Coordinates of C-alpha atoms and ligand atoms in Angstrom, one line a residue:
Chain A
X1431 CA -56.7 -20.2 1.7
X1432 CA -58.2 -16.6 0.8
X1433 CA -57.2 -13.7 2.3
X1434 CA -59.8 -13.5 4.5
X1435 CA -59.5 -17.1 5.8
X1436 CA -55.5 -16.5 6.2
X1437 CA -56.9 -13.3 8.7
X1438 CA -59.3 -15.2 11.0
X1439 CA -56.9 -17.9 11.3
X1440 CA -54.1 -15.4 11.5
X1441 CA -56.4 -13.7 14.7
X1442 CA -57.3 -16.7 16.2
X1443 CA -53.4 -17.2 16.9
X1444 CA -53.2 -14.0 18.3
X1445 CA -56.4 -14.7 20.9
X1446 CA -55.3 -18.2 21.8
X1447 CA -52.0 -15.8 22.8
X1448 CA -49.5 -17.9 20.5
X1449 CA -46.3 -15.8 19.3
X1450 CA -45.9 -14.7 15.5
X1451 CA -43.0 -15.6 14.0
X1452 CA -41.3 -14.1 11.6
X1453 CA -41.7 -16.4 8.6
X1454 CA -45.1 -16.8 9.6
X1455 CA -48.1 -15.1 7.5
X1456 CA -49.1 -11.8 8.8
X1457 CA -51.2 -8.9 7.3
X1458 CA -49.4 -6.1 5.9
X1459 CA -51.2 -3.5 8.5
X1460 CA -49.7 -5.7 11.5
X1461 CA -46.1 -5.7 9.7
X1462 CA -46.7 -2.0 8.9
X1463 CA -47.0 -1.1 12.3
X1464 CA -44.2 -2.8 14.0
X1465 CA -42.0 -2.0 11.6
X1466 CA -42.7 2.0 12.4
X1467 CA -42.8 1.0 16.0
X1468 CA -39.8 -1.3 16.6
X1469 CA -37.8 1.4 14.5
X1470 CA -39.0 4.2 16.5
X1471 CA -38.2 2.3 19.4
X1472 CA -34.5 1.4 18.2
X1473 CA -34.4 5.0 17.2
X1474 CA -35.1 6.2 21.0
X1475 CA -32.6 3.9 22.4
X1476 CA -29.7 5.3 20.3
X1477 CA -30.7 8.8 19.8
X1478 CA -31.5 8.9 24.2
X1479 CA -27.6 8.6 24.2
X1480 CA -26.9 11.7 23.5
X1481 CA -28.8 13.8 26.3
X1482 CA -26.2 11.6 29.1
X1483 CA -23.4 11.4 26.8
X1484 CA -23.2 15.3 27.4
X1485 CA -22.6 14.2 30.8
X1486 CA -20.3 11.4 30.9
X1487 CA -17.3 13.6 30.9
X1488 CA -17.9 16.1 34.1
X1489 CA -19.6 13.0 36.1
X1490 CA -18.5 14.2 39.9
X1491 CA -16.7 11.1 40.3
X1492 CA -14.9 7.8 38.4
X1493 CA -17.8 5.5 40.2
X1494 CA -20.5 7.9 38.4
X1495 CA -18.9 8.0 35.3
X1496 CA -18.3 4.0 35.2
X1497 CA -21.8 3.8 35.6
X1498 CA -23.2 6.2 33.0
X1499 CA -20.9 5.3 30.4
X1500 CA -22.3 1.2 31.6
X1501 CA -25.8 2.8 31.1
X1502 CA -25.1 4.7 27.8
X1503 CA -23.7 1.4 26.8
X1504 CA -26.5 -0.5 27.3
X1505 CA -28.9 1.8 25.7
X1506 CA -26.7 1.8 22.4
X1507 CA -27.3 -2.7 23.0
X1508 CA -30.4 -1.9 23.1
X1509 CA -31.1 0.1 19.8
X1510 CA -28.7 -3.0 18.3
X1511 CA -30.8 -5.6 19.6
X1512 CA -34.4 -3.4 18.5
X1513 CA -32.7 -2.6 14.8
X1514 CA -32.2 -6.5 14.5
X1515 CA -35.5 -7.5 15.8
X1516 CA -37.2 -5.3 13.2
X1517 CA -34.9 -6.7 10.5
X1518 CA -36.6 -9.7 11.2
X1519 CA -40.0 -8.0 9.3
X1520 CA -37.6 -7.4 6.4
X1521 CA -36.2 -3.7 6.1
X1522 CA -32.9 -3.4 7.0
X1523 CA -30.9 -1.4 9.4
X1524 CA -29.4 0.9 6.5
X1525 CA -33.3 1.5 5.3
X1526 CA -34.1 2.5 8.9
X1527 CA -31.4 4.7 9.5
X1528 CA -32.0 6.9 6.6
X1529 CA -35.7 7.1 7.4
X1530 CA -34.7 8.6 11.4
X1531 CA -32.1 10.9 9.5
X1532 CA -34.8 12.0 6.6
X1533 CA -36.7 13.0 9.2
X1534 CA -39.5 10.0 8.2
X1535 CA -38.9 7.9 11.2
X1536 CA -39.3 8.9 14.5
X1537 CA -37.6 9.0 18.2
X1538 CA -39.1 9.2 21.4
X1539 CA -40.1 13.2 21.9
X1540 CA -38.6 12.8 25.8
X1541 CA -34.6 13.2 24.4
X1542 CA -35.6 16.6 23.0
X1543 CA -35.0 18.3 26.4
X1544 CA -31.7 19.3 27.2
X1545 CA -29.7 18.0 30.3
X1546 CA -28.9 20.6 32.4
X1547 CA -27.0 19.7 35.6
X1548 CA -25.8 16.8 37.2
X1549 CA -29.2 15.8 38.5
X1550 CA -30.3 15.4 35.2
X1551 CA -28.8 12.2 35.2
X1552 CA -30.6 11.1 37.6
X1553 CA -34.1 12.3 37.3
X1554 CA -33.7 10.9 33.7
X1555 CA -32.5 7.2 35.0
X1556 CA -35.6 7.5 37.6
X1557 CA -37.8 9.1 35.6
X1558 CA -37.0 8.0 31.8
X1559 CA -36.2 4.9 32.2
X1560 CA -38.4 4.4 34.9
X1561 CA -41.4 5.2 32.0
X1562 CA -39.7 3.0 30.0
X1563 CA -39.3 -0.2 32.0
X1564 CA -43.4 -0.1 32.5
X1565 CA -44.1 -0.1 29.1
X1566 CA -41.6 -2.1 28.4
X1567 CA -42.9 -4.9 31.1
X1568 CA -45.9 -4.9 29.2
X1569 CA -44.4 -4.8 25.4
X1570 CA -42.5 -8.2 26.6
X1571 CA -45.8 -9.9 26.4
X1572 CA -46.8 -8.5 23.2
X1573 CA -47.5 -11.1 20.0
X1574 CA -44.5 -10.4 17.8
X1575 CA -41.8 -13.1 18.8
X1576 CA -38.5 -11.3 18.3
X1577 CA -39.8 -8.1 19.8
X1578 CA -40.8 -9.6 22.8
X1579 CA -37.9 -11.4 23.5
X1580 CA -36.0 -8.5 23.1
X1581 CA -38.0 -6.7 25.1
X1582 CA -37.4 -9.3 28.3
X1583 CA -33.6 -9.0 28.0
X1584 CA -33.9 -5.0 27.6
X1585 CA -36.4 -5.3 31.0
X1586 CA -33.2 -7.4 32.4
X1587 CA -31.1 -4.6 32.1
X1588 CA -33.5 -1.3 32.5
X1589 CA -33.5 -2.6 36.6
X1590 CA -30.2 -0.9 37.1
X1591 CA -31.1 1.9 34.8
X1592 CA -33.6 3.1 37.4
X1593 CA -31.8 2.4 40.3
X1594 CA -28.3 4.3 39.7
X1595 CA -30.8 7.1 38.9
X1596 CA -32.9 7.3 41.9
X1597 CA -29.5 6.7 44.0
X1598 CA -28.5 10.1 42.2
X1599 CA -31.5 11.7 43.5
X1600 CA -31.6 10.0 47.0
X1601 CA -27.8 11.0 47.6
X1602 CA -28.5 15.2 46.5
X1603 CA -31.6 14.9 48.4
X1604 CA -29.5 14.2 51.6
X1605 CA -26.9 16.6 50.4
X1606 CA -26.4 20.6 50.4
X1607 CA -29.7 23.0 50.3
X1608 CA -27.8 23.7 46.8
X1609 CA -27.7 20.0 45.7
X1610 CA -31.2 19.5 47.0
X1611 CA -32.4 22.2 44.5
X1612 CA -31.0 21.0 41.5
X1613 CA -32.4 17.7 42.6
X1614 CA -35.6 19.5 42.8
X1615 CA -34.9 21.8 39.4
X1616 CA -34.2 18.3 37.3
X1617 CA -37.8 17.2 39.1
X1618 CA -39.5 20.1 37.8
X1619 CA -38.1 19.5 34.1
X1620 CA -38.9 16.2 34.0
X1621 CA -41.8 15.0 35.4
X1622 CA -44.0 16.3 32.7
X1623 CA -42.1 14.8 30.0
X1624 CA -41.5 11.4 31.5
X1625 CA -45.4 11.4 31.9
X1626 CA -46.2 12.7 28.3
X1627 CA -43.4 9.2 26.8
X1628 CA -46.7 6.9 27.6
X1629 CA -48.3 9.2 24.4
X1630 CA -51.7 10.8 24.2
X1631 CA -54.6 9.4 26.2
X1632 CA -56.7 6.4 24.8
X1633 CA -59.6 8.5 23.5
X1634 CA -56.6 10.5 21.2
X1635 CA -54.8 7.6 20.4
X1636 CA -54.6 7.1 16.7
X1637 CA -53.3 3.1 16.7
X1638 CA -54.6 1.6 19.9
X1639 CA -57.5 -0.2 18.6
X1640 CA -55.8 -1.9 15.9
X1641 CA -52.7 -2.1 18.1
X1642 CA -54.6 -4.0 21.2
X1643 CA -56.7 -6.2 18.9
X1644 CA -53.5 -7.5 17.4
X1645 CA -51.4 -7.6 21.0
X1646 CA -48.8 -5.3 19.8
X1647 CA -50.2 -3.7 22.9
X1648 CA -51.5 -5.2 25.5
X1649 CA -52.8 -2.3 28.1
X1650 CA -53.5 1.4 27.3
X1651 CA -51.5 4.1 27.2
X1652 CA -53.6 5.6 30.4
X1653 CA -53.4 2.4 32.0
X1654 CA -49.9 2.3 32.3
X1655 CA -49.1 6.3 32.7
X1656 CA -50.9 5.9 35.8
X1657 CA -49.6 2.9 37.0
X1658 CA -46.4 4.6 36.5
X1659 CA -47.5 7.5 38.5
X1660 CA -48.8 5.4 41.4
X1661 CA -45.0 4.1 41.8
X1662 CA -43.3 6.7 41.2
X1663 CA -45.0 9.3 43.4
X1664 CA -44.2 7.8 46.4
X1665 CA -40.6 7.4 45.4
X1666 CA -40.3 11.3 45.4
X1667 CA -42.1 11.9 48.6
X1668 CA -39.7 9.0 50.4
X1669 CA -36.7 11.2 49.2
X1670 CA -38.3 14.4 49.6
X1671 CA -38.8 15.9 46.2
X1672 CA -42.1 17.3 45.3
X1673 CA -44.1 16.6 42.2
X1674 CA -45.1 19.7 40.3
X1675 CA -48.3 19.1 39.9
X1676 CA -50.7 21.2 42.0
X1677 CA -53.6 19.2 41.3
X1678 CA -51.9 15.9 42.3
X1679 CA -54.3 14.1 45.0
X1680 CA -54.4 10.4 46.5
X1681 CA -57.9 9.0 45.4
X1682 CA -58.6 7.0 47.9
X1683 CA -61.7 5.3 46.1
X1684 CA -59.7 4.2 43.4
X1685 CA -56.2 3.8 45.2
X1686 CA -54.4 5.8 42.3
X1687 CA -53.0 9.5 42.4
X1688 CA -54.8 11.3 40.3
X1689 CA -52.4 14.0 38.6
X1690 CA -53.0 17.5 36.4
X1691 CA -53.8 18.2 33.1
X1692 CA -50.9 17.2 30.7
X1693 CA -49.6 20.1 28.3
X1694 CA -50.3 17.9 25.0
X1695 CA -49.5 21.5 23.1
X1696 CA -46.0 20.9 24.2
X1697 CA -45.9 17.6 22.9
X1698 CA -47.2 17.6 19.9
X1699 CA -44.8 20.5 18.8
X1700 CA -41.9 18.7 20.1
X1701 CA -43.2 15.9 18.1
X1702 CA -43.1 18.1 15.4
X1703 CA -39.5 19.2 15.6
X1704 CA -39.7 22.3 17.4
X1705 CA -38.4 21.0 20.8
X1706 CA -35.2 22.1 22.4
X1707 CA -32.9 20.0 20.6
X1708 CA -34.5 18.3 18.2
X1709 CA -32.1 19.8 15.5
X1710 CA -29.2 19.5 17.6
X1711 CA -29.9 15.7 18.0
X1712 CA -30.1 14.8 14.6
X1713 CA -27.4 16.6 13.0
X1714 CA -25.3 14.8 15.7
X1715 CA -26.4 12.0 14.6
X1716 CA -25.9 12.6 10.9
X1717 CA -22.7 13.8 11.2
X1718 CA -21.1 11.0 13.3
X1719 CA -22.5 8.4 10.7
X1720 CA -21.1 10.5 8.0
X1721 CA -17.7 10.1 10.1
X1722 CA -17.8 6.9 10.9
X1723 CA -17.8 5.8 7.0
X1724 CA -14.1 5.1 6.3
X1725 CA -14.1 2.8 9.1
X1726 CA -16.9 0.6 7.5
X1727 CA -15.3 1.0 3.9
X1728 CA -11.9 0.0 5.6
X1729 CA -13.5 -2.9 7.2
X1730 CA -15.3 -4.1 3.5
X1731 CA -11.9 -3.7 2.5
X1732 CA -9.9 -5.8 5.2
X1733 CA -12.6 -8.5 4.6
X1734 CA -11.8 -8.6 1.1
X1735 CA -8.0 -9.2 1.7
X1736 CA -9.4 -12.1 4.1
X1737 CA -11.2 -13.7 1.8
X1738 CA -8.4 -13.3 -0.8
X1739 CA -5.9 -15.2 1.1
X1740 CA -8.3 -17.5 2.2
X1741 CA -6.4 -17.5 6.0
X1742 CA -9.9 -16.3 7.8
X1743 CA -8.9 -17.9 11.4
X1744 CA -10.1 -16.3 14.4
Chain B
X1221 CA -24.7 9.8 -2.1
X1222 CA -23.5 6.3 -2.1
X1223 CA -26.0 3.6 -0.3
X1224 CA -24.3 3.4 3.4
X1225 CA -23.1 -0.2 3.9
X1226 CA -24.2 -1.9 7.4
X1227 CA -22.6 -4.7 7.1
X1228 CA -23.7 -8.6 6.7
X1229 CA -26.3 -10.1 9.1
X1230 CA -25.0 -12.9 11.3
X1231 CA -26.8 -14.5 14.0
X1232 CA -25.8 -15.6 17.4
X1233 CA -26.1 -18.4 19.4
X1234 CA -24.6 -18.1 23.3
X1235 CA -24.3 -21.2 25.1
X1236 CA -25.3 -19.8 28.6
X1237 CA -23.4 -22.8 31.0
X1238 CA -21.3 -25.5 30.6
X1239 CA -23.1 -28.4 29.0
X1240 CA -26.2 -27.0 27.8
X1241 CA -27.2 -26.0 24.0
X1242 CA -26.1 -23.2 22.1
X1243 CA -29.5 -20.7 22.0
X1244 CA -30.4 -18.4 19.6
X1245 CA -30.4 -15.1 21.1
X1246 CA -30.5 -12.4 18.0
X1247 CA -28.7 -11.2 15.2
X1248 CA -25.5 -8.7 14.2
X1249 CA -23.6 -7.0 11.7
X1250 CA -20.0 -6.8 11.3
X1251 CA -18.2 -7.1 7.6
X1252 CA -15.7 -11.0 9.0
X1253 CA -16.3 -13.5 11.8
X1254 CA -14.1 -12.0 14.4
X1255 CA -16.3 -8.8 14.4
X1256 CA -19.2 -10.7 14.1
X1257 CA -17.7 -12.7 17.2
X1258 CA -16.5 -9.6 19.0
X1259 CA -20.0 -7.6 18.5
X1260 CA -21.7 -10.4 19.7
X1261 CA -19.7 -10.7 23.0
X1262 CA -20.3 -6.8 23.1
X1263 CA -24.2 -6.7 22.2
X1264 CA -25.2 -9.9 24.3
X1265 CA -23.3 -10.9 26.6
X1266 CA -22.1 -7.4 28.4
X1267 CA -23.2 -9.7 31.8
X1268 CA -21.5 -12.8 31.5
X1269 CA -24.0 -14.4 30.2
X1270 CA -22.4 -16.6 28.1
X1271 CA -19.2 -19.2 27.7
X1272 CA -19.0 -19.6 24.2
X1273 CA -20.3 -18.0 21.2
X1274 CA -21.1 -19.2 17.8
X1275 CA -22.1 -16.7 14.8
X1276 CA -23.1 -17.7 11.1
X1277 CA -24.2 -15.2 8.1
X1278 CA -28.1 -15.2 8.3
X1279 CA -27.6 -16.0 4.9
X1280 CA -26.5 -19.4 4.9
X1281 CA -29.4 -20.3 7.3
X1282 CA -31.9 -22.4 5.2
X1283 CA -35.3 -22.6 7.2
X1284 CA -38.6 -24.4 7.2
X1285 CA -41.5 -21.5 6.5
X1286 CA -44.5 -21.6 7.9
X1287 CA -46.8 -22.2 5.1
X1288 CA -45.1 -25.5 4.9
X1289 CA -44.8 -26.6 8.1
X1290 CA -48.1 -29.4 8.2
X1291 CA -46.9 -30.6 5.4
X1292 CA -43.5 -30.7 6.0
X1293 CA -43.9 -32.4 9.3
X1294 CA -46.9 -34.5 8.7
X1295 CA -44.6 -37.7 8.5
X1296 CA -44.3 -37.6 11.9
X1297 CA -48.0 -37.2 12.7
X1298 CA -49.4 -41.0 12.3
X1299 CA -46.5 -42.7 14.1
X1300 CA -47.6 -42.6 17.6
X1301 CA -45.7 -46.4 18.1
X1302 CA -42.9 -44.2 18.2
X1303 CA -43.9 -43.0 21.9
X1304 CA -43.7 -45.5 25.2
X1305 CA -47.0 -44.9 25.8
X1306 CA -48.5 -46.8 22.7
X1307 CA -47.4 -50.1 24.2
X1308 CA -49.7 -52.3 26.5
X1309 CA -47.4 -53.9 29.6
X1310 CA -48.4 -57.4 30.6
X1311 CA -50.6 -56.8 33.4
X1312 CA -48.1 -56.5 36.9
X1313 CA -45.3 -55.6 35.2
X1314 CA -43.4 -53.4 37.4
X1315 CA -40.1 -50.9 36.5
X1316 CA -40.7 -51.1 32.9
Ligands
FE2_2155 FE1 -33.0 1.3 27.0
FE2_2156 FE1 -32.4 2.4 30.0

C-alpha cells in the first residue's frame, strides 16, 4: 500500500469511529499532535499540584486536608496515567520531562495564578476541575485508544474533584460576611481563567480542523466553554456568588448564557511565561526532580544487588 | 548532565473481582517488581478497585502488529464448521 492508500484507509477507521491502537499505522501529523497534547496534558496534571499543595498544610481542618491531599493525589495519578499513555506513541517519560522543564513543552496556562486564601481551593475544585471534567467527557470519546481510556478513568475520579470544591464554596457562602467575601474574591480570580482553559475560540484556533477531522477532538472549543458556562452559572447563583461578568445575560432564544468578552491579551502572555508564577512553578519543579535523583540512583542500585543474589521474591 | 533515569516500563493488569480476568489497565515505572507492584496499587487502584495485581516489564511483551494482523489471523477465516451454526439439525430436533 502507498502512502496515500495507508491515509484513506487510515481515515476511514477514524469515520467508521473505530479506536487507533498503538501499533496500528498512523500518519506522523496525528502522532505529532497527541504526543504535544497528551504531554501537555500530563504536564497540567502534575504541575496543577502545586497551586493546592501551598494549601495542604493550613487546610482549616483534618477532614479538609484529608481531602486535598486525596485530590492532590489523584492529580499526581493522573499525570502518571497521561505520561504512560503518551509513552505508548513512543517518547518516553524522561524525553517529556525535559521538554516541560526546557521550557519546550507546555502546561495548562490556568496554574499560573497564585492561590490566595482558603477559598481558592474551592473555586479551583469547582471551577478548574469543573473546566476540566467537560473537556475531559468529551476527550474520552476521542480516536486514540489509550488516551481515551485514560481519559474515562480520570472522568471517574474528576466527580469528587468538583464536588469537595463547590462544598468549599457552598459552606463560606453560608458562613461569615468575611468568609462570604473571600468566597466571592476567589470567584472574581477565577472565573476568567477557568473560562480561558477551553483555549481560543474556533475561528483562532490553530489545530482544530486537523484535530476534529482526526477525532482527537470531537466538539469545539466554543462548544464546550459554553456548555460549561450554562452549568456552572447556575451553580453560583444557587449559592449566591456572583459571576463577574457584567455583560452576562440568559438568552432565552438559544437557552445559553451568553457571557463577556474574554481578555485573550492575558492569556496569551501567560502562555508566554509572563504569568504570575510561571517561573515559580517551574523551578519548583526542577529543583524537586534534581532532589529526588539519589533516590532513583539508590533504587538502580538496590535492583542491582537483587538481581545479583538472584532472591527477587516479593 | 547525566540522562535522568525513569525507570523500566511495566504494565499492569488488575483483576477487578473474584473470578474474573486479569485486565490490562496501563503501564508503570519502578526500577524491581515490588515497586512496580506497589506503584501499581498506588497509580490504579487508589479505590479498591482491584484484588490482585499482576505486573510484567513492557519489554518482555511480544505482540501481534497491526500490519500483520490479516495475515496472521487468516487461518481462522475459512473455518466457519468451527461455529454451531454451520450445522443443519434433523428437522424437529428440539434442545440441541
Ligand atoms: Fe486531573
Ligand atoms: Fe482534578
Amino acid at each position: 500500500m502507498n502512502e496515500e492508500q495507508k491515509l484513506n484507509q487510515f481515515q476511514a477507521r477514524i469515520d467508521a469511529d473505530e479506536k487507533i491502537e498503538p501499533r496500528d499505522w498512523m500518519p506522523d501529523g496525528y502522532r505529532k499532535t497527541l504526543i504535544r497534547q497528551m504531554s501537555q496534558h500530563a504536564h497540567s496534571e502534575v504541575i496543577g499540584m502545586q497551586p493546592e499543595g501551598n494549601w495542604v498544610l493550613r487546610a482549616p481542618s483534618l477532614r479538609a486536608k484529608k481531602i486535598l491531599l486525596a485530590k492532590i493525589q489523584d492529580e499526581g495519578g493522573h499525570g502518571l496515567y497521561l505520561y504512560s499513555a503518551t509513552e505508548t506513541l513512543g517518547i518516553d517519560r524522561t524525553e517529556m520531562i525535559e521538554q516541560l522543564q526546557q521550557g519546550n513543552a507546555k502546561y495548562s496556562s490556568v496554574f499560573n495564578y497564585p492561590t490566595l486564601n482558603w477559598a481558592d481551593i474551592g473555586a479551583i475544585g469547582w471551577l478548574v476541575d469543573g473546566a476540566a471534567i467537560v473537556n475531559q467527557t468529551m476527550l474520552a470519546k476521542c480516536s486514540y485508544g489509550p488516551y481515551s481510556r485514560a481519559m474515562l478513568r480520570i472522568c471517574k475520579e474528576e466527580g469528587f474533584h468538583q464536588r469537595q470544591g463547590y462544598e468549599i464554596m457552598g459552606k463560606m457562602m453560608t458562613g461569615t460576611q468575611a468568609q462570604r467575601e473571600m468566597a466571592q474574591d476567589a470567584m472574581n480570580r477565577w472565573w476568567w481563567p477557568a473560562l480561558m482553559m477551553f483555549g481560543p475560540h474556533d475561528s483562532e484556533s490553530a489545530h482544530s480542523q486537523e484535530s476534529m477531522k482526526w477525532k482527537i477532538k470531537v466538539e469545539s472549543n466554543d462548544k464546550l466553554r459554553q456548555r460549561f458556562v450554562n452549568r456552572t452559572v447556575e451553580q453560583a447563583h444557587h449559592i449566591g456568588l456572583t459571576v463577574p461578568d457584567p455583560l452576562l445575560s440568559y438568552n432565552k432564544e438559544t437557552l445559553n448564557w451568553s457571557f463577556g468578552p474574554i481578555n485573550w491579551d492575558e492569556f496569551w502572555s501567560i502562555v508566554k511565561g509572563n504569568g504570575p508564577c510561571n517561573e515559580q512553578r517551574m523551578s519548583h519543579h526542577i529543583k524537586y526532580h534534581n532532589e529526588g535523583a539519589w533516590v532513583r540512583e539508590a533504587a538502580l542500585a538496590f535492583e542491582e544487588n537483587l538481581t545479583k543474589k538472584q532472591t527477587v521474591s516479593i | 548532565m547525566e540522562k535522568d533515569n525513569q525507570f523500566p516500563q511495566w504494565e499492569v493488569f488488575i483483576q477487578i473481582k473474584n473470578g474474573t480476568p486479569h485486565e490490562h489497565a496501563g503501564s508503570v515505572h519502578a526500577s524491581d517488581k515490588k515497586m512496580a507492584l506497589q506503584n501499581a496499587r498506588d497509580i490504579y487502584t487508589r479505590r479498591n478497585e482491584g484484588r490482585s495485581l499482576w505486573v510484567v516489564k513492557t519489554d518482555d511483551i511480544a505482540a501481534t502488529s497491526a500490519e500483520e494482523e490479516a495475515e496472521f489471523f487468516d487461518p481462522a477465516e475459512d473455518k466457519i464448521y468451527r461455529t454451531p451454526n454451520f450445522y443443519k439439525m434433523p428437522k424437529g430436533s428440539t434442545n440441541i
